[in-house]
PDB file of C-alpha atoms in Angstrom:
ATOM      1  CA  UNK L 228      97.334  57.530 -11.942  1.00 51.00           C
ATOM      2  CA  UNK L 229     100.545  56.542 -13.903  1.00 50.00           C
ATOM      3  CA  UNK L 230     102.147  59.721 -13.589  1.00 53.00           C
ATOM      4  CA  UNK L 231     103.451  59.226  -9.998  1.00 53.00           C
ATOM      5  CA  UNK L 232     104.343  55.429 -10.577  1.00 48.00           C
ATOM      6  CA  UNK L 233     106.547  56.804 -13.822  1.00 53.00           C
ATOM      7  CA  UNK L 234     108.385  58.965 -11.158  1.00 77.00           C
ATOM      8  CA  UNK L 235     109.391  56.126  -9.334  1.00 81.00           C
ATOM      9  CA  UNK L 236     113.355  55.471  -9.824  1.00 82.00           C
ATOM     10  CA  UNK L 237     115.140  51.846  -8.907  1.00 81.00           C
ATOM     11  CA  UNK L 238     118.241  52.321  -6.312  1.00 78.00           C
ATOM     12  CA  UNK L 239     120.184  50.389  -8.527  1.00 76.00           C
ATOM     13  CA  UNK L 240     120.361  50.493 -11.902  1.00 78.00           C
ATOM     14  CA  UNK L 241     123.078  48.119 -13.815  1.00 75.00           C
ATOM     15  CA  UNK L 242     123.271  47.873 -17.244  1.00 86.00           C
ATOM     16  CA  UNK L 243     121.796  44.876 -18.819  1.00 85.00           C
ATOM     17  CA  UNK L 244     123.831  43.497 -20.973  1.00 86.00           C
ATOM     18  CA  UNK L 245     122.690  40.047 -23.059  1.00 86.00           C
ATOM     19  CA  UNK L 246     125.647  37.988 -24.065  1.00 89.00           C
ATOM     20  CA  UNK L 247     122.979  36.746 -27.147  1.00 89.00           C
ATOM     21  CA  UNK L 248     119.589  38.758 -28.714  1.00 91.00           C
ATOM     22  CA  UNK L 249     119.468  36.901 -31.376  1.00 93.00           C
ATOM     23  CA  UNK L 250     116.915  33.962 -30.935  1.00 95.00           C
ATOM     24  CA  UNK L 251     118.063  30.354 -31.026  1.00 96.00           C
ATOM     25  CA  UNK L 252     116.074  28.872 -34.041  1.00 97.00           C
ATOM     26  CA  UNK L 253     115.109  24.969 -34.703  1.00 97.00           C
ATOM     27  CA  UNK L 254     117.165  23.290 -37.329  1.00 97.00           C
ATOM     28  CA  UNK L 255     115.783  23.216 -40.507  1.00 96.00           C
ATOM     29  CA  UNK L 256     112.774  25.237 -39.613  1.00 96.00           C
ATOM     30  CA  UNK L 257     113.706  27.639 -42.711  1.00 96.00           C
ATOM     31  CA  UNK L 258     113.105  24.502 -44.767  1.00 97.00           C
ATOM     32  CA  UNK L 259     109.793  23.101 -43.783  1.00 97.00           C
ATOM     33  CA  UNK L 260     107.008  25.096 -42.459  1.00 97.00           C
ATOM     34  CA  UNK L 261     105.166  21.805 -39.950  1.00 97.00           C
ATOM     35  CA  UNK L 262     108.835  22.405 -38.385  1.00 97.00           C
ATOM     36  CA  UNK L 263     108.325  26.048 -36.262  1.00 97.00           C
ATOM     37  CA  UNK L 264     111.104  27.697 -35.493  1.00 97.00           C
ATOM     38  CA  UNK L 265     111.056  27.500 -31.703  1.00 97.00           C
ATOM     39  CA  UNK L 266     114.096  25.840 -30.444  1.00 97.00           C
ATOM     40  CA  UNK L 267     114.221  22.094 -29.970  1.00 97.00           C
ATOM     41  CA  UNK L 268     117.534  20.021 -29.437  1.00 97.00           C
ATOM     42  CA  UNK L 269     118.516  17.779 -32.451  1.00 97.00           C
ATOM     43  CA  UNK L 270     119.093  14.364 -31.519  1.00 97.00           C
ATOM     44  CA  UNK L 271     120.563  13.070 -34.511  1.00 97.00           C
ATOM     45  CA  UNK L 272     123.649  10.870 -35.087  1.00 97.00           C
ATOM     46  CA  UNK L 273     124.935  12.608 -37.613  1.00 97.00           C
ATOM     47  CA  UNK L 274     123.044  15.930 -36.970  1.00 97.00           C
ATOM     48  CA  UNK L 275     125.923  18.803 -37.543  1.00 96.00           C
ATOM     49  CA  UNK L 276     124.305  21.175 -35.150  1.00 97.00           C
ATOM     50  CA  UNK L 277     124.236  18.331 -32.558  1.00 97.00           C
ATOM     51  CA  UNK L 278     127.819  18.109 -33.027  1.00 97.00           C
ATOM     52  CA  UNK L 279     128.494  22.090 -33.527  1.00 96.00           C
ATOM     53  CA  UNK L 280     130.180  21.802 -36.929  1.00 97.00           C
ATOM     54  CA  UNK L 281     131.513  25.444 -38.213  1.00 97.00           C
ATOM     55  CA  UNK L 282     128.540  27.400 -39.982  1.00 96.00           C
ATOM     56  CA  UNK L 283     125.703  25.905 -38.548  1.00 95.00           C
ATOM     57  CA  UNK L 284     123.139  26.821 -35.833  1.00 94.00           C
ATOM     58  CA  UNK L 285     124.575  27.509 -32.580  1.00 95.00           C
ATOM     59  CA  UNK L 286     123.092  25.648 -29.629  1.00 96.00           C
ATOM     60  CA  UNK L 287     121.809  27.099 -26.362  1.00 96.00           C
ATOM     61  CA  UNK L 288     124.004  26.602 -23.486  1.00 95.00           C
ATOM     62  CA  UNK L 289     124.308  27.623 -19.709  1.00 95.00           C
ATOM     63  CA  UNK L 290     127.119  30.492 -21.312  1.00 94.00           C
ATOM     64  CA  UNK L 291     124.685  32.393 -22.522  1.00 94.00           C
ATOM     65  CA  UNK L 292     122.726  32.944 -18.945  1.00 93.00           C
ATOM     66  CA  UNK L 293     122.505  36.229 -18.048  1.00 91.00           C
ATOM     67  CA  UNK L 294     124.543  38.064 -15.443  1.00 90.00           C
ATOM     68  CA  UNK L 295     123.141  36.903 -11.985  1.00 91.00           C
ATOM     69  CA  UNK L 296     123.039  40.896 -11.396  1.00 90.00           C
ATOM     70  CA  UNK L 297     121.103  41.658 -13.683  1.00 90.00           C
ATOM     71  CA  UNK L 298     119.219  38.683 -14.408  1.00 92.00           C
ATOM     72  CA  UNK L 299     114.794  39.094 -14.337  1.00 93.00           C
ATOM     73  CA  UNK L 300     115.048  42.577 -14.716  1.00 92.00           C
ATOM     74  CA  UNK L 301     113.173  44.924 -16.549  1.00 92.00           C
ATOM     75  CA  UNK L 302     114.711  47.949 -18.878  1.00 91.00           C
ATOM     76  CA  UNK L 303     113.583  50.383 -16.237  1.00 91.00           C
ATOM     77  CA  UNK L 304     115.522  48.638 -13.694  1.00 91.00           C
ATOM     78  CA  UNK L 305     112.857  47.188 -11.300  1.00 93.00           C
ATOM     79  CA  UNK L 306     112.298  43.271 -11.013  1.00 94.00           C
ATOM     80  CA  UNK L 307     108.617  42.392 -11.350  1.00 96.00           C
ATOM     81  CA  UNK L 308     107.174  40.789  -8.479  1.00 96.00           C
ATOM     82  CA  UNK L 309     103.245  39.405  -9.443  1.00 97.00           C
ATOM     83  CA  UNK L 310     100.811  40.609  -7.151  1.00 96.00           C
ATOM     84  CA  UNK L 311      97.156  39.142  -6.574  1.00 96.00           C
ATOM     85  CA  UNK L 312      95.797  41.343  -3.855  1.00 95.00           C
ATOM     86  CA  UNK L 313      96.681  43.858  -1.874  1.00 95.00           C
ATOM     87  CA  UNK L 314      97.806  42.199   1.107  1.00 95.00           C
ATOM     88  CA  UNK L 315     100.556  40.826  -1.104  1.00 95.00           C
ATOM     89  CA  UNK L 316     101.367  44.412  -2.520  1.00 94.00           C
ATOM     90  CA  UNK L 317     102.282  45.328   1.334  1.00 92.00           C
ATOM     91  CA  UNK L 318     105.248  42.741   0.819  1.00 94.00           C
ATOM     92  CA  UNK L 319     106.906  45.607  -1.575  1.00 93.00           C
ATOM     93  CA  UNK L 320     106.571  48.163   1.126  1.00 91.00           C
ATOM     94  CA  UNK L 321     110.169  48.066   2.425  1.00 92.00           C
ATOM     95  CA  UNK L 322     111.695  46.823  -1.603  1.00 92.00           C
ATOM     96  CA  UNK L 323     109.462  49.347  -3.737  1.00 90.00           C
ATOM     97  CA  UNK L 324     113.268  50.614  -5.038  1.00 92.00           C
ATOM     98  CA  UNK L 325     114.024  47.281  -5.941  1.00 93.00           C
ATOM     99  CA  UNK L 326     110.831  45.504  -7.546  1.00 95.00           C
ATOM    100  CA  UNK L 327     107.836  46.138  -9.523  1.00 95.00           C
ATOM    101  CA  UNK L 328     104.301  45.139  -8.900  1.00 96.00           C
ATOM    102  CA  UNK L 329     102.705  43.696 -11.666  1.00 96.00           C
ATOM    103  CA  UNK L 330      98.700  43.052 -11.614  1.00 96.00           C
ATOM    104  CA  UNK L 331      98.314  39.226 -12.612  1.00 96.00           C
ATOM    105  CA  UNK L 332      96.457  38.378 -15.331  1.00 95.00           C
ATOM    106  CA  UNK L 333      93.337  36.698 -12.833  1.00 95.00           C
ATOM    107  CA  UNK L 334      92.592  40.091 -11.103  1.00 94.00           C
ATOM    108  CA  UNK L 335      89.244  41.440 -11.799  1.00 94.00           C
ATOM    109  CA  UNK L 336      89.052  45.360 -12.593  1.00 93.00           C
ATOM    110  CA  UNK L 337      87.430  46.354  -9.762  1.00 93.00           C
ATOM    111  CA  UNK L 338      90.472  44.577  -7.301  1.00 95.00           C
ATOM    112  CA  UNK L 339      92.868  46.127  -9.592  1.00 95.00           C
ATOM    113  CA  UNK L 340      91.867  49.422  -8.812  1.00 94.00           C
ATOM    114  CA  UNK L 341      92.246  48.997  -5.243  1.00 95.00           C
ATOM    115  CA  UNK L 342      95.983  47.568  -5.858  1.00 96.00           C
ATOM    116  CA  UNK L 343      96.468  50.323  -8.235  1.00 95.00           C
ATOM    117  CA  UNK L 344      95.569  53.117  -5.471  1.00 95.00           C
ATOM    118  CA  UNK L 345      96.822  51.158  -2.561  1.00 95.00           C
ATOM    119  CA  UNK L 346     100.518  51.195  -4.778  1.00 95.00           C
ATOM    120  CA  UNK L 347     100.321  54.712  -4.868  1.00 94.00           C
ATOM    121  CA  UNK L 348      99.831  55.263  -1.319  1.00 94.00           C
ATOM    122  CA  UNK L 349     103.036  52.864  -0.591  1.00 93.00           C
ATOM    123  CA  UNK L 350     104.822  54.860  -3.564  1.00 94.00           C
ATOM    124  CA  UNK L 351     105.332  51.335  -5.160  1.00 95.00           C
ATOM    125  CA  UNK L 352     105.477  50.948  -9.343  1.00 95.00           C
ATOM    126  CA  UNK L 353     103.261  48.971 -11.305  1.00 95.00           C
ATOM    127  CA  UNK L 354     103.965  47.785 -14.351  1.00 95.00           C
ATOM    128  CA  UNK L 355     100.436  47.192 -16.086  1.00 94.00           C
ATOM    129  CA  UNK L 356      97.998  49.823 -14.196  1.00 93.00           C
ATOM    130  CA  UNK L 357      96.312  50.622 -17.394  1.00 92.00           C
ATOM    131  CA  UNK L 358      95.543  46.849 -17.936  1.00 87.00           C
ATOM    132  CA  UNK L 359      91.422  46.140 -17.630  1.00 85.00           C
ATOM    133  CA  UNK L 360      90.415  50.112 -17.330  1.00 78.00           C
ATOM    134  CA  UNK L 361      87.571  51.377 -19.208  1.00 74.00           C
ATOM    135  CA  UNK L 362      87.276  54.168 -21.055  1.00 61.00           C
ATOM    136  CA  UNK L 363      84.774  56.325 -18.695  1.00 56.00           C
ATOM    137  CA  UNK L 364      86.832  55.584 -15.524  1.00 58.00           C
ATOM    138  CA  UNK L 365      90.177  56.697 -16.913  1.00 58.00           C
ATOM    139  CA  UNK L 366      88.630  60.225 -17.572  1.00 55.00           C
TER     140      UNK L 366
END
């Protein structure tokens, strides 16, 4: 089933390019473990990353936003576009170069199968058609 979605090639293909991979980490979340390191703004008076003193934590900022070109889109150079049925898979019919179905998470396996073989009649990629198969019906 994958083997003709694989085939599938997006019309345009820029380079993503992050201005930042790194993730932004919490401020002293290397110190205390209750503190995770998921980012949250310090809102300190005297906090130093609050006021971006030299050699501390950089903040997040609107810089960092991706180019608006590239932005949402995957490594294969499709956009994913979440589908729940297959009347909203026929949206993709005239953008299958451009975006991606992807199954969402609520679909039960019997409706993905008939998304996954209605994609391959409209020659439209999905990105999770392995998602929810068992192992006697991939055979």
């Amino acid at each position: 089933m994958a083997s003709t979605s694989t085939k599938l090639r997006p019309l345009v293909k820029g380079r993503i390019l992050k201005k930042r991979t790194k993730k932004f980490v919490r401020h002293q979340s290397d110190r205390y473990i209750r503190l995770r390191p998921s980012w949250r703004k310090p809102r300190g008076i005297d906090n130093r990353v609050r006021r971006r003193f030299k050699g501390v934590y950089l903040m997040p900022s609107i810089g960092y936003g991706s180019d608006k070109r590239t932005r949402h889109m995957r490594p294969d150079g499709f956009r994913p576009f979440l589908v729940s049925n297959v009347k909203e898979l026929e949206m993709l019919l005239m953008q299958n170069r451009k975006f991606a179905a992807e199954i969402s998470h609520t679909v039960s396996a019997p409706n993905r199968k008939k998304i996954i073989e209605r994609a391959q009649q409209l020659a439209i990629k999905v990105t999770n058609p392995n998602a929810r198969l068992r192992a006697e019906e991939k055979e």
